[in-house]
Amino acid sequence: MTELERKQDRAPIPAGWEYASAPESREIVRLEERYGLFIGGEFVEPSSGEFQPSINPASEEPLAEVAYAGAEDVDLAMRTARDAFENGWSDLPPSERAKYMFRIARILQERSREFAVLESLDGGKPIRESRDVDLPLSAAHFFYYAGWADKLEYAFPNRAPRPVGVAGQVIPWNFPLLMLAWKIAPALAAGNTVVLKPAETTPLTALLFCDVLRQAEVPPGVVNIVTGDGRAGAEIVRHPEVDKVAFTGSTEVGKEIQKAVAGTGKKLTLELGGKAANIIFDDAPLDQAIEGIVNGIYFNQGHVCCAGSRLLVQESIYEPVISKLKRRMGTLRVGDPLDKNTDVGAINSQQQLEKIKELVAAGEEEGAEIFQPACRLPERGWWFVPTVFTNVAQSYRIAQEEIFGPVLSVLTFRTPDEAVEKANNTPYGL
C-alpha cells in the first residue's frame, strides 16, 4: 500500500455517502423466554415471584423476562456462596482455580460472536465496540487473573495472601460483560466466591455467562448471579454474609453504600462517577486528536466515566479544532447497533435518554451554543443525535455532571496551569 493509499484508508468518510447495511445476524443468539436466578449452579425461580422484561433499546422490543430478586433470594445466594467458599473453593490449590479460569477465558473466546451480538442487542452499543473491545477484553481479564492465581505470594512478598470470603458485586449497564469480568476474575483468582448483580437494563450477557460457568464446570455456588433493580443491590450490600462489597456506578449510590458498610468490618471498593477531560495543546496533531475525541465520546456514546465528555482546547487553536470536530461529526452514522457500519448506537434506556435530554436542555438554557449534525434517527427506540456544546462556562451543568451520552462540552484555556485547574474543577475523583 502506498503512502497516499494509507492516508485515504485513514481518512474520514465524506458526509452524504450512503452505505449498504451490514447487520450481524441475531440467529447466533438463543434466548430463553424467561430467566430465573442463577444460584448454586442452576437457575431457580425467585421467591419474590417478580419478573421484568429486558428491552432492546434500538427497537423497544422485549428480549426476555428476567427475575427480580428479593431479600429471600439474596439470602439464599449468599448462604450458597458461603457454603461453596467454606467447603472446597477456598481450599482448592491456586493452580486448580486457575484451570477453571482459563477454561472460562477460552470459552468466552470461542463464543465471542454470540456474546457480542447479545451485548449490542441488550445494551444498544455498536457491534464493532462489543466485538472488538468488550469481548476480547473480557476474555483477556480471565486469562490475566488466571495467571496470577498461583503467584499471589510474589505480588505480596513476605505475606501469606488468603481469600476474604464472599464478595458481593454490583455492576452498571455501560459495559455489562466487561464489568462482570473485572469483578469476578480477580475474586476467583484469590479464592473468593461471588454473588453478582448486573444492571436491571442489561442482564442478559450475565445470564448467558452462567452457561459458560456450567460449560467450564465451575463448582456450584462459586459464582451466583442475581438479577434485579436497586433493591437487590441494597440487599447484597447489607447482607451479613458479605465480606467484601465491590460497586461500580454513580457517586450518589456509592456514598450510600459507604454509609451502609461503615463500621461493619466489610471490605469495600468503589468505582464511581467521573467527568474526564481531553486536553488539546497548540502543538498537538489535530486530526489525530479529533479521532481520539470521537472514539471516546461518540463511538461509545460517552458510556464510560473516562470517556472525555469535556474537551479543553488551547485558545490559539480553538477555531480549527471546532471546525474539524464538526466536520467529523457530520460523518458519524447513527443507527442499528448490529450494523457493522454504525458509529453511534441506541441509548441504553428511556430513563437514560430523559437524563441526557434534561442536561442538554440545561446547557442551552445556561447559554451554551449547541451543534448537532443533520441526522435522521430511527422511528422506534431510544436515540440521541451526537452533540457538541461550545461557549461553555465551567459552572454549567453540562461541564460538571456526568451525561453518559454522545454529548461533548468544549472549554478553552490559555496556559497549562489553567488547563489542569479546569480539568480538576469537578466534584468527581477521577
Coordinates of C-alpha atoms in Angstrom, one line a residue:
M1 CA 0.0 0.0 0.0
T2 CA 1.4 3.4 -1.0
E3 CA 1.5 6.4 1.4
L4 CA -1.4 8.0 -0.4
E5 CA -3.5 4.9 -0.1
R6 CA -2.7 4.7 3.6
K7 CA -3.8 8.3 4.1
Q8 CA -7.0 7.6 2.1
D9 CA -7.6 4.5 4.2
R10 CA -7.5 6.5 7.4
A11 CA -9.4 9.5 6.0
P12 CA -12.9 10.1 7.4
I13 CA -15.9 9.2 5.2
P14 CA -17.3 12.3 3.4
A15 CA -20.7 13.4 4.7
G16 CA -23.6 12.3 2.5
W17 CA -22.1 9.0 1.4
E18 CA -24.5 6.1 1.7
Y19 CA -23.6 2.6 2.9
A20 CA -25.4 -0.6 2.3
S21 CA -26.4 -2.1 5.6
A22 CA -24.2 -4.9 7.0
P23 CA -26.1 -6.3 10.0
E24 CA -24.7 -9.0 12.2
S25 CA -27.1 -11.9 12.4
R26 CA -29.2 -12.3 15.5
E27 CA -29.7 -16.0 14.8
I28 CA -26.5 -16.9 16.7
V29 CA -28.1 -15.9 20.0
R30 CA -30.7 -18.2 21.5
L31 CA -32.6 -16.6 24.3
E32 CA -35.0 -18.2 26.8
E33 CA -38.4 -16.6 27.2
R34 CA -37.8 -16.3 31.0
Y35 CA -34.7 -16.4 33.2
G36 CA -34.6 -17.2 36.9
L37 CA -31.8 -16.5 39.3
F38 CA -28.5 -18.4 39.0
I39 CA -27.8 -19.8 42.4
G40 CA -25.8 -22.9 43.3
G41 CA -25.1 -23.8 39.7
E42 CA -28.7 -23.7 38.4
F43 CA -31.5 -21.4 37.6
V44 CA -34.1 -21.1 40.3
E45 CA -37.4 -19.3 40.5
P46 CA -37.4 -16.1 42.5
S47 CA -39.3 -16.3 45.8
S48 CA -40.4 -12.7 45.1
G49 CA -42.3 -14.0 42.0
E50 CA -41.3 -10.8 40.2
F51 CA -40.2 -10.8 36.6
Q52 CA -39.5 -7.8 34.3
P53 CA -38.6 -7.6 30.6
S54 CA -35.2 -6.7 29.4
I55 CA -35.7 -4.3 26.4
N56 CA -33.8 -3.9 23.2
P57 CA -33.1 -0.1 23.2
A58 CA -32.9 0.1 19.5
S59 CA -36.4 -1.2 18.9
E60 CA -38.1 -1.2 22.3
E61 CA -38.7 -4.9 21.8
P62 CA -38.8 -7.1 24.9
L63 CA -36.0 -9.7 24.6
A64 CA -36.6 -11.9 27.6
E65 CA -38.2 -11.8 31.1
V66 CA -35.8 -11.6 33.9
A67 CA -36.3 -12.4 37.6
Y68 CA -36.1 -9.6 40.1
A69 CA -34.6 -10.9 43.4
G70 CA -36.0 -10.1 46.8
A71 CA -34.5 -10.4 50.2
E72 CA -35.1 -14.1 50.5
D73 CA -33.4 -14.7 47.1
V74 CA -30.3 -12.7 48.0
D75 CA -30.1 -14.6 51.3
L76 CA -30.2 -17.9 49.5
A77 CA -27.5 -16.8 47.1
M78 CA -25.3 -15.5 50.0
R79 CA -25.6 -18.7 52.0
T80 CA -24.9 -20.8 48.9
A81 CA -21.8 -18.7 48.2
R82 CA -20.7 -19.1 51.8
D83 CA -21.1 -22.9 51.7
A84 CA -19.1 -23.1 48.4
F85 CA -16.4 -20.9 50.0
E86 CA -16.0 -23.0 53.1
N87 CA -16.4 -26.4 51.6
G88 CA -14.0 -26.5 48.7
W89 CA -13.2 -23.4 46.8
S90 CA -11.1 -21.5 49.3
D91 CA -9.0 -24.7 50.0
L92 CA -8.5 -25.5 46.3
P93 CA -4.9 -25.3 45.2
P94 CA -4.4 -21.9 43.3
S95 CA -3.3 -23.8 40.2
E96 CA -6.6 -25.6 40.2
R97 CA -8.6 -22.4 40.5
A98 CA -6.5 -21.1 37.6
K99 CA -7.6 -24.1 35.4
Y100 CA -11.3 -23.1 35.8
M101 CA -10.5 -19.5 34.9
F102 CA -8.5 -20.5 31.8
R103 CA -11.5 -22.6 30.7
I104 CA -13.8 -19.6 31.2
A105 CA -11.4 -17.4 29.1
R106 CA -11.2 -19.9 26.3
I107 CA -15.0 -20.4 26.2
L108 CA -15.5 -16.6 26.0
Q109 CA -13.2 -16.5 23.1
E110 CA -15.0 -19.4 21.4
R111 CA -18.4 -17.8 21.9
S112 CA -17.3 -14.2 21.4
R113 CA -19.6 -13.6 18.4
E114 CA -22.6 -14.8 20.3
F115 CA -21.8 -12.7 23.3
A116 CA -21.1 -9.6 21.2
V117 CA -24.4 -9.8 19.4
L118 CA -26.3 -10.2 22.7
E119 CA -24.3 -7.3 24.3
S120 CA -25.4 -5.0 21.4
L121 CA -29.0 -6.3 21.5
D122 CA -29.4 -5.7 25.2
G123 CA -27.3 -2.6 25.6
G124 CA -27.6 -0.7 22.4
K125 CA -23.8 -0.2 21.8
P126 CA -22.5 -0.7 18.2
I127 CA -21.5 -4.2 17.4
R128 CA -18.0 -3.0 16.5
E129 CA -17.4 -2.0 20.1
S130 CA -18.9 -5.2 21.5
R131 CA -17.0 -7.3 19.1
D132 CA -13.6 -5.5 19.1
V133 CA -13.4 -4.2 22.7
D134 CA -15.8 -5.7 25.2
L135 CA -15.4 -9.4 24.3
P136 CA -11.6 -9.5 23.8
L137 CA -11.0 -7.6 27.0
S138 CA -13.4 -9.8 28.9
A139 CA -11.6 -12.9 27.9
A140 CA -8.3 -11.2 28.5
H141 CA -9.2 -10.4 32.1
F142 CA -9.9 -14.1 32.9
F143 CA -6.6 -15.1 31.2
Y144 CA -4.7 -12.5 33.1
Y145 CA -6.1 -13.3 36.6
A146 CA -5.8 -17.0 35.9
G147 CA -2.1 -16.4 35.5
W148 CA -2.0 -14.6 38.9
A149 CA -3.9 -17.3 40.9
D150 CA -0.8 -19.3 41.8
K151 CA 1.6 -16.3 42.0
L152 CA -0.1 -14.2 44.7
E153 CA 2.8 -14.7 47.1
Y154 CA 5.0 -12.9 44.6
A155 CA 2.6 -10.0 44.4
F156 CA 2.8 -9.6 48.2
P157 CA 6.3 -10.5 49.4
N158 CA 6.7 -11.8 52.9
R159 CA 3.0 -12.1 53.3
A160 CA 0.6 -15.0 53.1
P161 CA -2.3 -13.9 50.8
R162 CA -5.6 -15.5 51.8
P163 CA -9.1 -15.1 50.4
V164 CA -11.5 -12.7 52.0
G165 CA -14.7 -14.8 51.7
V166 CA -17.9 -13.9 49.9
A167 CA -17.8 -11.0 47.5
G168 CA -21.0 -9.1 46.8
Q169 CA -20.6 -7.3 43.5
V170 CA -22.9 -4.7 41.8
I171 CA -22.2 -3.5 38.2
P172 CA -23.7 -0.9 35.9
W173 CA -25.1 -1.1 32.4
N174 CA -22.4 0.6 30.3
F175 CA -20.0 -2.4 29.9
P176 CA -22.1 -5.4 31.2
L177 CA -19.8 -8.3 30.4
L178 CA -16.5 -6.5 30.8
M179 CA -17.6 -5.1 34.2
L180 CA -18.5 -8.7 35.2
A181 CA -15.1 -9.9 34.2
W182 CA -13.4 -7.0 36.1
K183 CA -15.3 -8.1 39.2
I184 CA -15.4 -11.9 39.0
A185 CA -12.0 -12.7 37.7
P186 CA -9.8 -11.3 40.5
A187 CA -12.2 -12.5 43.1
L188 CA -12.0 -16.1 41.9
A189 CA -8.2 -15.9 41.4
A190 CA -7.8 -15.0 45.1
G191 CA -10.1 -17.9 46.2
N192 CA -13.3 -15.9 46.9
T193 CA -16.8 -16.8 45.9
V194 CA -19.2 -14.3 44.3
V195 CA -22.7 -13.0 44.3
L196 CA -23.0 -10.6 41.4
K197 CA -25.9 -8.3 40.4
P198 CA -25.9 -6.9 36.9
A199 CA -27.8 -3.8 36.0
E200 CA -31.5 -4.3 35.5
T201 CA -31.4 -2.9 32.0
T202 CA -28.5 -5.1 30.7
P203 CA -28.7 -8.5 32.5
L204 CA -28.7 -10.9 29.5
T205 CA -24.9 -11.3 28.9
A206 CA -24.5 -12.0 32.6
L207 CA -27.2 -14.7 32.4
L208 CA -25.5 -16.2 29.3
F209 CA -22.3 -16.2 31.2
C210 CA -24.0 -18.6 33.6
D211 CA -23.9 -21.1 30.8
V212 CA -20.1 -20.5 30.4
L213 CA -19.7 -21.3 34.1
R214 CA -21.5 -24.6 33.7
Q215 CA -19.6 -25.4 30.5
A216 CA -16.3 -24.7 32.4
E217 CA -17.6 -27.0 35.2
V218 CA -17.0 -24.3 37.9
P219 CA -18.2 -25.8 41.2
P220 CA -21.8 -24.9 42.1
G221 CA -22.2 -21.9 44.3
V222 CA -18.8 -20.3 43.5
V223 CA -20.4 -17.7 41.2
N224 CA -24.1 -16.7 41.7
I225 CA -25.9 -14.2 39.5
V226 CA -28.9 -12.5 41.0
T227 CA -30.8 -10.1 38.7
G228 CA -33.0 -7.2 39.8
D229 CA -33.0 -3.5 40.5
G230 CA -31.5 -1.3 43.2
R231 CA -33.5 -3.2 45.9
A232 CA -31.5 -6.4 45.2
G233 CA -28.3 -4.4 45.2
A234 CA -29.1 -2.9 48.6
E235 CA -29.8 -6.4 50.0
I236 CA -26.4 -7.6 48.8
V237 CA -24.6 -4.7 50.4
R238 CA -26.4 -5.1 53.7
H239 CA -26.3 -8.9 54.0
P240 CA -24.2 -10.2 57.0
E241 CA -22.6 -13.0 54.9
V242 CA -20.8 -10.5 52.6
D243 CA -17.2 -10.0 53.4
K244 CA -16.3 -7.7 50.5
V245 CA -18.5 -5.2 48.6
A246 CA -17.4 -4.1 45.1
F247 CA -19.6 -1.5 43.4
T248 CA -19.3 0.4 40.1
G249 CA -21.9 3.1 39.5
S250 CA -23.0 6.6 40.4
T251 CA -21.3 8.7 43.1
E252 CA -24.6 9.1 44.9
V253 CA -25.2 5.4 45.3
G254 CA -21.6 4.9 46.2
K255 CA -21.9 7.3 49.1
E256 CA -25.0 5.4 50.4
I257 CA -23.1 2.1 50.2
Q258 CA -20.2 3.6 52.1
K259 CA -22.5 4.6 54.8
A260 CA -24.2 1.2 54.9
V261 CA -20.8 -0.6 55.2
A262 CA -19.2 1.7 57.7
G263 CA -18.5 0.0 61.0
T264 CA -19.4 -3.5 59.7
G265 CA -15.8 -4.7 59.0
K266 CA -16.7 -5.4 55.4
K267 CA -14.1 -4.5 52.8
L268 CA -15.2 -2.1 50.1
T269 CA -14.1 -0.9 46.7
L270 CA -16.0 1.8 44.9
E271 CA -15.6 2.9 41.2
L272 CA -17.7 6.0 40.9
G273 CA -18.5 8.8 38.6
G274 CA -16.2 11.0 36.6
K275 CA -16.1 13.9 34.2
A276 CA -12.9 13.3 32.4
A277 CA -11.4 15.9 30.1
N278 CA -9.4 15.7 26.8
I279 CA -6.9 18.5 26.7
I280 CA -5.5 19.7 23.3
F281 CA -2.5 22.0 23.3
D282 CA -1.4 24.1 20.4
D283 CA 1.4 21.7 19.3
A284 CA -1.0 18.7 19.0
P285 CA -1.6 16.8 15.7
L286 CA -5.2 18.0 15.4
D287 CA -6.5 15.3 13.1
Q288 CA -5.3 12.5 15.4
A289 CA -6.7 14.4 18.4
I290 CA -10.1 14.7 16.8
E291 CA -10.2 11.0 16.2
G292 CA -9.3 10.4 19.8
I293 CA -12.2 12.6 20.9
V294 CA -14.7 11.0 18.6
N295 CA -13.6 7.5 19.7
G296 CA -14.0 8.4 23.3
I297 CA -17.3 10.3 23.4
Y298 CA -19.3 9.4 20.3
F299 CA -18.3 5.8 19.4
N300 CA -19.0 4.6 22.9
Q301 CA -21.8 7.2 23.4
G302 CA -19.9 8.6 26.4
H303 CA -20.7 5.4 28.3
V304 CA -17.5 5.4 30.4
C305 CA -16.6 7.9 33.1
C306 CA -13.2 8.3 31.4
A307 CA -14.7 8.9 28.0
G308 CA -13.8 12.6 28.0
S309 CA -17.1 14.4 27.9
R310 CA -15.3 17.7 28.3
L311 CA -12.8 19.0 25.8
L312 CA -10.3 21.7 26.8
V313 CA -8.7 23.4 23.8
Q314 CA -5.9 26.0 23.9
E315 CA -7.3 29.3 22.7
S316 CA -4.9 29.7 19.8
I317 CA -6.2 26.5 18.0
Y318 CA -9.8 26.7 19.1
E319 CA -11.3 27.6 15.7
P320 CA -9.6 24.9 13.6
V321 CA -10.3 22.3 16.3
I322 CA -14.0 23.1 16.3
S323 CA -14.2 23.2 12.5
K324 CA -12.5 19.8 12.2
L325 CA -14.7 18.3 15.0
K326 CA -17.9 19.5 13.4
R327 CA -16.9 18.1 10.1
R328 CA -16.0 14.8 11.6
M329 CA -19.3 14.7 13.5
G330 CA -21.1 15.0 10.2
T331 CA -19.7 11.7 9.0
L332 CA -20.9 9.7 12.1
R333 CA -23.6 7.0 11.3
V334 CA -26.3 6.6 13.9
G335 CA -28.5 3.5 13.7
D336 CA -28.9 -0.2 14.2
P337 CA -26.3 -1.3 16.8
L338 CA -26.0 -4.7 15.0
D339 CA -24.9 -2.9 11.7
K340 CA -21.2 -3.0 11.3
N341 CA -21.3 0.5 9.7
T342 CA -22.9 2.1 12.8
D343 CA -20.8 4.5 14.8
V344 CA -23.4 5.6 17.4
G345 CA -25.9 3.1 18.7
A346 CA -29.0 3.4 20.8
I347 CA -29.2 5.0 24.3
N348 CA -29.4 2.2 26.9
S349 CA -32.8 3.0 28.4
Q350 CA -35.7 5.5 28.3
Q351 CA -34.6 6.8 31.7
Q352 CA -31.1 7.5 30.5
L353 CA -32.4 9.2 27.4
E354 CA -34.5 11.5 29.5
K355 CA -31.5 12.4 31.6
I356 CA -29.4 13.2 28.5
K357 CA -32.3 15.4 27.2
E358 CA -32.6 17.2 30.6
L359 CA -28.9 18.1 30.7
V360 CA -28.8 19.2 27.1
A361 CA -31.7 21.4 27.7
A362 CA -30.0 22.8 30.7
G363 CA -26.9 23.6 28.6
E364 CA -28.9 25.6 26.1
E365 CA -30.8 27.4 28.9
E366 CA -27.5 28.4 30.6
G367 CA -26.2 29.9 27.4
A368 CA -24.0 27.3 25.7
E369 CA -24.1 27.0 21.9
I370 CA -25.3 23.7 20.6
F371 CA -24.3 22.0 17.4
Q372 CA -25.8 18.8 16.1
P373 CA -25.1 17.4 12.6
A374 CA -28.0 16.6 10.2
C375 CA -29.1 13.2 11.3
R376 CA -32.2 11.1 10.7
L377 CA -32.9 8.9 13.8
P378 CA -34.8 5.7 13.6
E379 CA -38.6 5.9 14.4
R380 CA -38.5 3.4 17.2
G381 CA -36.0 3.0 20.0
W382 CA -34.1 5.4 22.2
W383 CA -31.7 7.6 20.3
F384 CA -29.8 10.9 20.6
V385 CA -28.0 12.9 18.0
P386 CA -24.3 13.4 18.5
T387 CA -24.0 16.8 20.1
V388 CA -21.2 19.3 20.9
F389 CA -21.6 22.4 23.1
T390 CA -19.3 25.4 22.7
N391 CA -19.2 28.7 24.7
V392 CA -19.4 26.5 27.8
A393 CA -18.6 28.0 31.2
Q394 CA -17.0 26.0 34.0
S395 CA -20.2 26.3 36.1
Y396 CA -22.6 24.9 33.6
R397 CA -24.2 21.6 34.5
I398 CA -23.0 20.0 31.2
A399 CA -19.4 20.8 32.3
Q400 CA -20.0 19.5 35.8
E401 CA -22.3 16.5 35.7
E402 CA -22.0 13.0 34.1
I403 CA -24.1 12.8 31.0
F404 CA -23.4 9.2 29.8
G405 CA -24.5 10.1 26.3
P406 CA -22.9 11.3 23.0
V407 CA -22.6 14.9 24.2
L408 CA -19.3 16.9 24.4
S409 CA -18.7 20.2 26.1
V410 CA -15.9 22.4 24.9
L411 CA -14.0 24.9 27.1
T412 CA -10.9 26.9 26.3
F413 CA -7.7 27.7 28.2
R414 CA -4.5 29.7 27.7
T415 CA -1.8 28.1 29.9
P416 CA -1.1 24.5 31.1
D417 CA -1.8 25.5 34.6
E418 CA -5.2 26.8 33.7
A419 CA -5.9 23.6 31.8
V420 CA -5.1 21.5 34.8
E421 CA -7.1 23.7 37.1
K422 CA -10.2 23.5 34.9
A423 CA -9.8 19.7 34.3
N424 CA -9.7 19.2 38.1
N425 CA -12.6 21.5 38.8
T426 CA -15.4 18.9 39.1
P427 CA -17.0 17.1 42.0
Y428 CA -15.5 13.8 40.8
G429 CA -12.4 12.0 42.0
L430 CA -11.3 11.0 38.5

